[in-house]
Short mmCIF file of C-alpha atoms in Angstrom, two decimals:
data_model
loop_
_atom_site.label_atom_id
_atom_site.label_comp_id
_atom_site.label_asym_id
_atom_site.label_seq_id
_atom_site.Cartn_x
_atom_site.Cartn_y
_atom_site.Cartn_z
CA UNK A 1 70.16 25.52 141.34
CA UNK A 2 69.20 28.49 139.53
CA UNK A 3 69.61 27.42 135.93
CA UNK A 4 66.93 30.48 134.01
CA UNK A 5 65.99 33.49 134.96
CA UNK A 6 62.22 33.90 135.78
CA UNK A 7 60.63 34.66 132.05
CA UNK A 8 59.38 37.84 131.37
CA UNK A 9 56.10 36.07 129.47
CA UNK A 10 52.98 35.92 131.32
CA UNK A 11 53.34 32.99 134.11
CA UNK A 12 50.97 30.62 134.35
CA UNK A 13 48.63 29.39 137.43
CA UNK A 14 49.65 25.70 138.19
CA UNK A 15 48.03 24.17 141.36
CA UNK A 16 49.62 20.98 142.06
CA UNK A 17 48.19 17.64 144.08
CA UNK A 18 50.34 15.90 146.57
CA UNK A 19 53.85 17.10 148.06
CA UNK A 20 55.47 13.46 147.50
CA UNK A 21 58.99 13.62 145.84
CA UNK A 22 57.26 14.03 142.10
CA UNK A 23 54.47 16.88 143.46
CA UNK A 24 57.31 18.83 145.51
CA UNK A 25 60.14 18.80 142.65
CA UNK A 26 57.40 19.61 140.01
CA UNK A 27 55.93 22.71 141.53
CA UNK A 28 59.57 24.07 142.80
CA UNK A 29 61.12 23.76 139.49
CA UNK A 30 57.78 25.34 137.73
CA UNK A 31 58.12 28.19 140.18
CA UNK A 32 61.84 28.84 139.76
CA UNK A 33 60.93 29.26 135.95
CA UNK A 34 58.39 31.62 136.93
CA UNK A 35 55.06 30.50 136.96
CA UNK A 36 52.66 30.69 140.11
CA UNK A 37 52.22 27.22 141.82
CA UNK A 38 50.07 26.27 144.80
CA UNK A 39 50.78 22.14 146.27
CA UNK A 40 48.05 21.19 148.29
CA UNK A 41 48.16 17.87 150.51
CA UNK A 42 45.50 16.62 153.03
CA UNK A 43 48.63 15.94 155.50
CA UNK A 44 48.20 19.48 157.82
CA UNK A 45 51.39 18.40 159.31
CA UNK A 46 53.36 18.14 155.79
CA UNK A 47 51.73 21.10 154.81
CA UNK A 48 52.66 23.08 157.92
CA UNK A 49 56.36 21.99 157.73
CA UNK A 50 56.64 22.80 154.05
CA UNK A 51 55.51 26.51 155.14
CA UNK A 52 57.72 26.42 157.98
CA UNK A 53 60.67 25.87 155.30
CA UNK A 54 61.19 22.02 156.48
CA UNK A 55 61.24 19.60 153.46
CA UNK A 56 60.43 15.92 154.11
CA UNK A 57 62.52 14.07 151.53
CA UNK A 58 66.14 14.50 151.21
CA UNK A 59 66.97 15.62 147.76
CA UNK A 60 70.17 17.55 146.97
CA UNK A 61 69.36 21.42 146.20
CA UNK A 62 65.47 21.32 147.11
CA UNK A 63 65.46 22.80 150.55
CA UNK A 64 67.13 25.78 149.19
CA UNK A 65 65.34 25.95 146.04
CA UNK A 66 62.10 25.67 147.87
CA UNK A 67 62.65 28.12 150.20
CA UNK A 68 64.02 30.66 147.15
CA UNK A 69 60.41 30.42 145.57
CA UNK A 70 58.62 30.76 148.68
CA UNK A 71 60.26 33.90 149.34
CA UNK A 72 59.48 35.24 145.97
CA UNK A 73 56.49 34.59 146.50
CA UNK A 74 56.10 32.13 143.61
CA UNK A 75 55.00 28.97 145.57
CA UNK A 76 52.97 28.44 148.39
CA UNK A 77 51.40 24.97 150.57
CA UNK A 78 47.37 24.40 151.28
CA UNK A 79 45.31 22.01 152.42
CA UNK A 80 42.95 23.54 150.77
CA UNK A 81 41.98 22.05 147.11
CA UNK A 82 39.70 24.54 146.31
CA UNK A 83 42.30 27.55 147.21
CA UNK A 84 44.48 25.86 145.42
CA UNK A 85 42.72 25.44 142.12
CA UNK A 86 40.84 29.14 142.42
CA UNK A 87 42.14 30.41 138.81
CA UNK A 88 44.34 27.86 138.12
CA UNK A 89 45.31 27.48 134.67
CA UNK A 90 46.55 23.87 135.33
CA UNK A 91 46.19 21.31 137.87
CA UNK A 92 48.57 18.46 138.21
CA UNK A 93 47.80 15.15 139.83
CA UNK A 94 50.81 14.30 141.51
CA UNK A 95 49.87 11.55 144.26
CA UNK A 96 51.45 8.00 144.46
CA UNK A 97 50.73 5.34 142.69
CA UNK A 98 52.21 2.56 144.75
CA UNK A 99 52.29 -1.65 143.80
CA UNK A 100 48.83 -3.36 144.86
CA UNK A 101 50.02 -6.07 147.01
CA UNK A 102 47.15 -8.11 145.08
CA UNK A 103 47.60 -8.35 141.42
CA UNK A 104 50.82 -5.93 141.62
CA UNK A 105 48.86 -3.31 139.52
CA UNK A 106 49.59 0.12 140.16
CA UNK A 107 47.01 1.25 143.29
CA UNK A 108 45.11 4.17 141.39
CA UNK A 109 43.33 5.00 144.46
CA UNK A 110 45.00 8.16 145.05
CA UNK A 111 45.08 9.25 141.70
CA UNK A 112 41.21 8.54 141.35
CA UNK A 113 40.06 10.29 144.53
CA UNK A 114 42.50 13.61 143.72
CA UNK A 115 40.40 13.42 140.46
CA UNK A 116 37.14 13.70 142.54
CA UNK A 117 38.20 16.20 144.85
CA UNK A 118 39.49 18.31 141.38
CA UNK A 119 35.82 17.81 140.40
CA UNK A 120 34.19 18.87 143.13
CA UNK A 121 36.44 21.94 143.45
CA UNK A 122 36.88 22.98 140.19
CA UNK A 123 34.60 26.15 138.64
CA UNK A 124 36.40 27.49 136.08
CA UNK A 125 38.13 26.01 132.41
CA UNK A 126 41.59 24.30 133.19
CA UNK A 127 43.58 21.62 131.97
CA UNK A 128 43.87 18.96 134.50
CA UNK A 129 47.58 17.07 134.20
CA UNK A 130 48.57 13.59 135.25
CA UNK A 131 52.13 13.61 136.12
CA UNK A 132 51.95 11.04 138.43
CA UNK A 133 52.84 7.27 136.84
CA UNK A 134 50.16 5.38 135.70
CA UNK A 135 48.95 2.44 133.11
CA UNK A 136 47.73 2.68 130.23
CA UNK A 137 44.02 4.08 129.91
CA UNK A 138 43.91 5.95 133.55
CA UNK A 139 43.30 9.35 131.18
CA UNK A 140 40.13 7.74 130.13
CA UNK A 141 38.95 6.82 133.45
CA UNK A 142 40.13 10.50 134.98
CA UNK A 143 37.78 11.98 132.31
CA UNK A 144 34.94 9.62 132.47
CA UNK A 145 35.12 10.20 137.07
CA UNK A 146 35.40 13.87 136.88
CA UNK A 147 32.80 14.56 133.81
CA UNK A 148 30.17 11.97 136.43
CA UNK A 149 31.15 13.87 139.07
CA UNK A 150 30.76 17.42 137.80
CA UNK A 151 28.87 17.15 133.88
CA UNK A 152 29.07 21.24 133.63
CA UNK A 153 32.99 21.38 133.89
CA UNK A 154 34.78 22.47 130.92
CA UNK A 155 38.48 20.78 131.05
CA UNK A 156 41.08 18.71 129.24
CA UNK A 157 42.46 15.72 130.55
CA UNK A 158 46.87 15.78 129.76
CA UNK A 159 49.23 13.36 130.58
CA UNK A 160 52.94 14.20 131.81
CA UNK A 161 55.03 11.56 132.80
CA UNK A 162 57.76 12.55 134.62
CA UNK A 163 61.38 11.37 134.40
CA UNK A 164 63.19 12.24 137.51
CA UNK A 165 66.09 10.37 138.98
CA UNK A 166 66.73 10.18 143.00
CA UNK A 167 69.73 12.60 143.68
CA UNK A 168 69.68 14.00 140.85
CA UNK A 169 65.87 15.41 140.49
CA UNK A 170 66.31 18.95 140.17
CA UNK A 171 68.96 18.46 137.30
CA UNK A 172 66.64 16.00 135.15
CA UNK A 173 63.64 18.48 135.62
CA UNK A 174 65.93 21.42 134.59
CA UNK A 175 67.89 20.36 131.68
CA UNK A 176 65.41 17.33 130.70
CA UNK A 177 66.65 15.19 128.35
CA UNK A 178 62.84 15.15 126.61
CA UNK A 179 59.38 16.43 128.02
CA UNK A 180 56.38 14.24 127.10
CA UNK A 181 52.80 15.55 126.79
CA UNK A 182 49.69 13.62 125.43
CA UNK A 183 46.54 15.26 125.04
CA UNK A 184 43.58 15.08 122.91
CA UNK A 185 42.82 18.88 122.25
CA UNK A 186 44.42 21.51 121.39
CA UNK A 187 43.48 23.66 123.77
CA UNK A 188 45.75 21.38 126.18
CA UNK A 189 48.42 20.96 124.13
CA UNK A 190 48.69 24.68 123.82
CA UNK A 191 48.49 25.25 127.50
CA UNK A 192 51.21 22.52 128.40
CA UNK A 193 53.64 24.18 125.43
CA UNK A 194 53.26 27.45 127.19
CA UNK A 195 54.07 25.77 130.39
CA UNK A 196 57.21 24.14 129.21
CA UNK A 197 58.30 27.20 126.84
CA UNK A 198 61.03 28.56 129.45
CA UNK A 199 62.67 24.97 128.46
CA UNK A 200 61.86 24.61 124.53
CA UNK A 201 62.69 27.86 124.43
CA UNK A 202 66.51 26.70 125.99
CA UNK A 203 66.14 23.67 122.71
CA UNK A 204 64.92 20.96 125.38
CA UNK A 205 62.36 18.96 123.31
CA UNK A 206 58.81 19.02 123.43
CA UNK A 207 57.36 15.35 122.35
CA UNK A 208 53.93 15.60 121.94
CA UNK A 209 51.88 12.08 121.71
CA UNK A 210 47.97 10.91 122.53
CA UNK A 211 47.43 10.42 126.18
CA UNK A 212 47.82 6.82 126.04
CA UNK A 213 51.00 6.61 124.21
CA UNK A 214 52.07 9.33 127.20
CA UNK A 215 51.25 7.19 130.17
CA UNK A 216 52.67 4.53 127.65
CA UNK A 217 56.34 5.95 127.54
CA UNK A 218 57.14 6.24 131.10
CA UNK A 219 56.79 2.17 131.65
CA UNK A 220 58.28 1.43 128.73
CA UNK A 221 61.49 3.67 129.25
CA UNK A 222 61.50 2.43 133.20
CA UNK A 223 61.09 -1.39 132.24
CA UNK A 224 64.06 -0.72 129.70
CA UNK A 225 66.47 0.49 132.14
CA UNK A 226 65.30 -2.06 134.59
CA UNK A 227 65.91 -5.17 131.57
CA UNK A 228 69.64 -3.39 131.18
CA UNK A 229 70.62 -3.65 135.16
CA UNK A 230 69.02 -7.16 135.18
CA UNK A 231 70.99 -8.29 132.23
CA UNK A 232 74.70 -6.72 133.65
CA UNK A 233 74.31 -8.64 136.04
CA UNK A 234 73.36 -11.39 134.92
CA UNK A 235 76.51 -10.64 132.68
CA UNK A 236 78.30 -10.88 136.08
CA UNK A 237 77.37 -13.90 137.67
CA UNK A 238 78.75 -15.41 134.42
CA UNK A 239 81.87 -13.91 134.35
CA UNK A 240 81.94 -15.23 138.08
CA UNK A 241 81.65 -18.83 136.65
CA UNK A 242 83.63 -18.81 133.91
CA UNK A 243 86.86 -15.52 134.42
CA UNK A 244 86.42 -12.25 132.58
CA UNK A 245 85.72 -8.77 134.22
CA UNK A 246 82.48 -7.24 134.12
CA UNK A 247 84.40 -3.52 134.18
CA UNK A 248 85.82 -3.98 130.65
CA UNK A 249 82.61 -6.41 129.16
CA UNK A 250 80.18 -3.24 130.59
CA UNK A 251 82.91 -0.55 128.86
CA UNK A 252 83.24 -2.90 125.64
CA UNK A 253 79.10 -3.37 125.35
CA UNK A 254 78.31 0.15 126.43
CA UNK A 255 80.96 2.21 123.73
CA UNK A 256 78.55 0.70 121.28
CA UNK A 257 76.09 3.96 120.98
CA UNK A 258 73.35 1.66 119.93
CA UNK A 259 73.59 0.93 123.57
CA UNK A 260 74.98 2.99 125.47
CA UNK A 261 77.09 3.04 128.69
CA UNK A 262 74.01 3.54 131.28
CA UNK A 263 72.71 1.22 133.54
CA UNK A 264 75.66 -1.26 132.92
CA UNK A 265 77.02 -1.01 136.31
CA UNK A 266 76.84 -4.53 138.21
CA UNK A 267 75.60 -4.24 141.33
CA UNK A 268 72.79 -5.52 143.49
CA UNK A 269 69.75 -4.87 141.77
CA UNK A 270 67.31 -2.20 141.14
CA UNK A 271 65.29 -1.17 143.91
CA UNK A 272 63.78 2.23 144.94
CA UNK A 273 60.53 3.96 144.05
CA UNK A 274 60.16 2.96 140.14
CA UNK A 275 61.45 0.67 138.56
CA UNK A 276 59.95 -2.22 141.35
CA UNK A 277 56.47 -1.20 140.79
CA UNK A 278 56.54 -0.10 137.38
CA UNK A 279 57.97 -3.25 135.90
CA UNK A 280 55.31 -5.41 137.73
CA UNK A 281 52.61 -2.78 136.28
CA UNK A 282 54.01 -3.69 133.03
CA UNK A 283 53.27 -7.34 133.39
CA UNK A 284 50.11 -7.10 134.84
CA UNK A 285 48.78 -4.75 131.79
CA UNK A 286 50.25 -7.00 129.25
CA UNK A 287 48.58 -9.80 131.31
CA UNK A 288 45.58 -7.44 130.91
CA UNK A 289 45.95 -7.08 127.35
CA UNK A 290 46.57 -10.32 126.96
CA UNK A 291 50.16 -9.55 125.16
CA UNK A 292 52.44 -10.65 127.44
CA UNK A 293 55.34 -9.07 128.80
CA UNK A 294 57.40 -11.94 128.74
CA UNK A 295 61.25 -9.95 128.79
CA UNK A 296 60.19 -8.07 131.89
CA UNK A 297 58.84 -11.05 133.54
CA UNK A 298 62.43 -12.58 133.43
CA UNK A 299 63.83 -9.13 134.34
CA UNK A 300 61.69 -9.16 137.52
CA UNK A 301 63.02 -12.80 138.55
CA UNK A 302 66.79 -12.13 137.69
CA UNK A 303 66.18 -8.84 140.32
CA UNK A 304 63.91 -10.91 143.06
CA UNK A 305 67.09 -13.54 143.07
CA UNK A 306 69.33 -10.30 143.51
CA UNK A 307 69.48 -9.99 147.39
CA UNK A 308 69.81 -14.27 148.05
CA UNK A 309 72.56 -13.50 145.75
CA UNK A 310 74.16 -10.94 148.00
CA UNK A 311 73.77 -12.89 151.03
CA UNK A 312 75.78 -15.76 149.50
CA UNK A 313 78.58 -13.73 148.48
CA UNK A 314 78.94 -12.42 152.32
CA UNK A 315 78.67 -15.87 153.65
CA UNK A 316 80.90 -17.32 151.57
CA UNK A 317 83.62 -14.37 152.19
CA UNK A 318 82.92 -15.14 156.02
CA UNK A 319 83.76 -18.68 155.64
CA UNK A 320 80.56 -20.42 154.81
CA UNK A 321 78.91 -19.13 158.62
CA UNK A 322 78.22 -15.71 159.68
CA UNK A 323 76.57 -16.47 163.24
CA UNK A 324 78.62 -14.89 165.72
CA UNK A 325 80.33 -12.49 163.41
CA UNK A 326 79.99 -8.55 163.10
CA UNK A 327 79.43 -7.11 159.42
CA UNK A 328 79.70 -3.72 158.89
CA UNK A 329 77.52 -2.37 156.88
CA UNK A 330 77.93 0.11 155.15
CA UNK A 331 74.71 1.94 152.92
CA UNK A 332 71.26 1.49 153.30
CA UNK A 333 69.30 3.55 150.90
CA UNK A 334 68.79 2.18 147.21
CA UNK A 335 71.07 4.47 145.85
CA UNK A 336 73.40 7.28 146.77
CA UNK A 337 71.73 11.08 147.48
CA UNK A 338 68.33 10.19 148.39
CA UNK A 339 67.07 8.74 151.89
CA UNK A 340 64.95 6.34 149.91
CA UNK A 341 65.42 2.87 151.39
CA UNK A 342 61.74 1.36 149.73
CA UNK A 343 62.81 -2.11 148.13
CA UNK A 344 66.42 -1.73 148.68
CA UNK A 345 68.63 -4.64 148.37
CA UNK A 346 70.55 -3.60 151.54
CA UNK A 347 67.99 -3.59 153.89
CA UNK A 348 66.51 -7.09 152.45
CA UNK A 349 70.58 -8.03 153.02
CA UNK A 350 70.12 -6.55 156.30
CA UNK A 351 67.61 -9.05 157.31
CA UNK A 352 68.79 -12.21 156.25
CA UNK A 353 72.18 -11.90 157.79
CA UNK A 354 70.60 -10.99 160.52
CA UNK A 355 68.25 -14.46 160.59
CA UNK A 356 71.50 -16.29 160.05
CA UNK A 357 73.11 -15.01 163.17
CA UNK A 358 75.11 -11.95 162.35
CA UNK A 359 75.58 -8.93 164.17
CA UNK A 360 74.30 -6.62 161.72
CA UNK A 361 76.08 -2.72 162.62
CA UNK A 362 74.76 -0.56 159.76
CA UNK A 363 75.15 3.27 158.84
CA UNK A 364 73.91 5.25 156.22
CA UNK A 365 74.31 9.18 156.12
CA UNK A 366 70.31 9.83 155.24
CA UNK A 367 68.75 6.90 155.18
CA UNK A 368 69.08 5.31 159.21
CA UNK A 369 65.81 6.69 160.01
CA UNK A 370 63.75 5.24 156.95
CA UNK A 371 65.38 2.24 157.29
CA UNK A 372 64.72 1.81 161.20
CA UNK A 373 61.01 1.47 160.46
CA UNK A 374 60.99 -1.12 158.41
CA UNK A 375 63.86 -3.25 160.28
CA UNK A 376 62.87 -2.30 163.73
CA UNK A 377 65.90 -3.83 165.84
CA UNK A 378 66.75 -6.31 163.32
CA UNK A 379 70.20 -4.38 163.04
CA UNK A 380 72.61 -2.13 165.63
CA UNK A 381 72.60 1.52 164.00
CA UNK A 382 76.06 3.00 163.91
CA UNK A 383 75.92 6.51 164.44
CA UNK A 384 78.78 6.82 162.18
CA UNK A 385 80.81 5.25 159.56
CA UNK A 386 84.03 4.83 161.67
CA UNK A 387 81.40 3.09 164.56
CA UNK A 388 80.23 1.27 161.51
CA UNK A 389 83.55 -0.08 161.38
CA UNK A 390 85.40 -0.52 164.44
CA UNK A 391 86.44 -3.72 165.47
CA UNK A 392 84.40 -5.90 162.44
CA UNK A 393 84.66 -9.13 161.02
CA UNK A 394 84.27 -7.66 157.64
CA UNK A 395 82.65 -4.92 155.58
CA UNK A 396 79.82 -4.85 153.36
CA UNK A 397 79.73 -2.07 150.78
CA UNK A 398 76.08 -1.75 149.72
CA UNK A 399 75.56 1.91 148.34
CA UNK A 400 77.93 3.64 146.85
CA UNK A 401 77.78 6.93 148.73
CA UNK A 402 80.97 9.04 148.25
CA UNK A 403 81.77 9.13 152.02
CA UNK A 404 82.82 5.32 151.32
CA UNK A 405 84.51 5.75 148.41
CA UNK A 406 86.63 8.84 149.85
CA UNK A 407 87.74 7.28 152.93
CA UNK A 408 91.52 6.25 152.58
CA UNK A 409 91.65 2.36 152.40
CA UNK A 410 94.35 2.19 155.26
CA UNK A 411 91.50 3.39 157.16
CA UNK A 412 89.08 0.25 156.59
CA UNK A 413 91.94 -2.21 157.26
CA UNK A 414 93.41 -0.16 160.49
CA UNK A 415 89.34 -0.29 161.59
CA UNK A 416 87.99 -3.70 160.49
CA UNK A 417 88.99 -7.00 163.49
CA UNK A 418 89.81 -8.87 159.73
CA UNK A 419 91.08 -6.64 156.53
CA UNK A 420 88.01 -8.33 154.21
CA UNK A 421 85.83 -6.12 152.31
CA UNK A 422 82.65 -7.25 150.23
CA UNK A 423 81.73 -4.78 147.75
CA UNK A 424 78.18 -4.71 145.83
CA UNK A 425 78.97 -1.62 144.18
CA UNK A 426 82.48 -1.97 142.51
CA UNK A 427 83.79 0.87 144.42
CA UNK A 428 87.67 0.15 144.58
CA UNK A 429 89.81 -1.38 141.99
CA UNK A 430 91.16 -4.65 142.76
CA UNK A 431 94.61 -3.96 142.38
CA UNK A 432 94.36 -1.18 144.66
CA UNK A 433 92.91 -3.63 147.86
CA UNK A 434 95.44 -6.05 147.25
CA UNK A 435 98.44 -3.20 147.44
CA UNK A 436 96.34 -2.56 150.75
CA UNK A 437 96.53 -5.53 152.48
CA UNK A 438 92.47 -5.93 152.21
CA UNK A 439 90.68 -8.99 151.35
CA UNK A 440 88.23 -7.97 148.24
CA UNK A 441 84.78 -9.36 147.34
CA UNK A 442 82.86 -7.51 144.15
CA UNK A 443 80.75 -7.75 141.17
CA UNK A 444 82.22 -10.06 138.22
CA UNK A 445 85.47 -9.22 138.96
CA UNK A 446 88.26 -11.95 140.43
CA UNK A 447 88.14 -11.30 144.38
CA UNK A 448 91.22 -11.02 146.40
CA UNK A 449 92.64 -12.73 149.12
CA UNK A 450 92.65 -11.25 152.81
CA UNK A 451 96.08 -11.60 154.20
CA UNK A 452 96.75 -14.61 156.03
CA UNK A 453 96.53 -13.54 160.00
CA UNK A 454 100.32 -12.89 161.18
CA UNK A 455 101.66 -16.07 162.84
CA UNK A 456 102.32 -15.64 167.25
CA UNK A 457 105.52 -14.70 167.71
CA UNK A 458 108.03 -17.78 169.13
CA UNK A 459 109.13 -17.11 173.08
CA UNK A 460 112.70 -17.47 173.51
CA UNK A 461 113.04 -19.38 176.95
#
């Protein structure tokens, strides 16, 4: 993706904590703009593959964008924090900020001891940047650790929240629909305008907020998108119960432009990096606050119920018992483009099928090796879709990668032991498996029925 020339405009120093998905896309998309960024990680081995021009995460366009800024000599990997930050104009915290298993809080710990290592480091005036996601009131507590640790610095605590999709990363960071910045000077406020000018300067826009109402944004907007998938399908199961189709409810509500047509496609739930964590970070800082957040509590139960869900709806197509059977299955990451398989629905599917009996034969095309660590040999790992296939009881669709959705439907009955197909992602059109000859399971829509097995033919004595 090269979107904008390099600006003529003095570049900026930006040194940038972690190389995690956020850290990595950040600095590359900074560089290819045209400022000078340095990521620095303690991993030596992440670190030495980044230099050797091997990227850890799959994300469409990054290897080659990466690569394109190294070369110009625009971005460059350290493990050294104090190289990093020598000169630096800004330094961006971009470490994880994963769910604490005990109060589901966001785990700060990272973000906290980048902070110290930024004090310790630091010598000069800079602007130090928290793009990673975190609650409400972390700004406070980054100034209050580094100012302890280091009382002569002179710098600005900012807040960035970042807004980047799996997939589709390099897009939302270059052509963002909004940036947010919250700062309390406006010595920081200047800096992180003449950061982002290569994009105001295109007519993106440039919200600028207190820190709070910064770190405030990013749950809020992930909670909301969360409460829309939650309610869809919730919209679902009840057109399940009672008739209707989900396709023309989600095209009816979503035409409305009060609401919108995104995140209104049934499926399995949300899963993946975000939207998990940050919706239980919501509740626990309204629990906090003691304002509760009672709509994202329900959100969170309508998504835990999600996968049980799932598991019924294969069951049920397999004729109440699955033990014995083979199930094809066909997706593994959370969501199509990334190999991102943390809290997805398929894998959780995965497991309980496999409890029940099944013979689990799943493929993804980035996401096999990801999910291997966390289900061990719970599952048989196709090494490709047509393995996937071959010879199985039935099919379960459970990411909508475009491999699936390309492959001619003659293909998935000539393949599957019994033409049935259960689809979490409203791939196919109904109509169209039932001029097939494929059974057809999906999301609030009226299923179809396999073809009854052709009866033995009568010998003539």
């Amino acid at each position: 993706m090269r979107d904008m020339p390099p600006p003529e405009r003095p570049a900026l120093k930006l040194a940038v904590i972690g190389t995690g998905y956020v850290g990595l896309v950040s600095g590359a998309c900074l560089a290819e703009v045209g400022h000078r960024v340095v990521c620095v990680d303690r991993a030596t081995s992440k670190i030495e593959s980044l230099r050797a021009g091997q990227i850890p995460i799959y994300e469409p366009g990054l290897a080659d964008l990466v690569r394109r800024n190294v070369e110009a000599g625009r971005l460059g990997f350290t493990t050294d924090v104090a190289e990093a930050l020598s000169g630096a104009d800004l330094v961006m915290i971009a470490v994880g900020t994963p769910t604490r298993k005990l109060d589901g809080n966001a785990d700060l710990q990272y973000v906290f001891a980048a902070s110290r290592d930024i004090a310790r480091a630091l010598t000069h005036p800079a602007v130090i940047v928290t793009k990673s996601t975190v609650p409400a009131g972390t700004g406070r507590e980054i100034r209050r650790l580094i100012a302890q640790e280091n009382p002569a610095l002179d710098f600005d605590i900012a807040s960035n929240p970042e807004f980047l999709r799996e997939g589709n990363a390099l897009s939302d960071f270059m052509r963002p629909d909004r940036i947010v910045v919250g700062t309390e000077t406006p010595r920081a406020l200047a800096a992180l305008r003449a950061l982002y000018r290569p994009f105001t300067d295109r007519g993106h826009e440039l919200i600028a907020t207190d820190i709070t109402s910064a770190e405030l944004i990013k749950y809020a907007a992930n909670t909301f998108l969360a409460t829309k998938v939650s309610f869809i399908n919730e919209m679902a199961d009840l057109c399940e119960k009672v008739g209707g189709n989900i396709a023309d409810i989600a095209r009816g509500m979503g035409s409305d432009r009060r609401i919108g047509r995104a995140f209104l496609q049934p499926g399995p739930g949300y899963g993946g990096s975000c939207f998990p964590k940050d919706t239980l970070a919501m509740v626990h800082l309204g629990e906090k606050a003691l304002s509760p957040a009672t709509i994202v509590e329900a959100v969170i139960a309508v998504n835990r119920a999600r996968p049980h869900r799932m598991v019924a709806k294969v069951v049920a197509a397999a004729g109440g018992d699955v033990r014995g059977q083979v199930i094809a299955l066909l997706g593994l990451t959370f969501k199509p483009e990334t190999d991102d398989v943390r809290d997805s629905v398929a894998l959780l599917v995965a497991e309980e099928l496999a409890a029940r009996g099944a013979i689990v034969r799943a493929y993804d095309p980035q996401g096999m090796a990801h999910a291997r660590e966390l289900l061990g040999d719970a599952v048989a790992y196709a090494p490709s879709m047509d393995t996937a296939l071959d010879g199985a009881d039935l099919c379960v669709l459970a990411t909508e990668w475009r491999e699936f959705a390309d492959r001619p439907l003659t293909d998935y009955k000539r393949a599957l032991r019994r033409p049935l197909i259960v689809d979490f992602r409203n791939m196919f059109a109904p109509a169209d498996m039932a001029k097939a000859g494929l059974g057809y399971v999906s999301i609030g829509r009226a299923s179809v029925a396999a073809p009854a097995p052709a009866a033995p033919a009568l010998e003539v004595a």
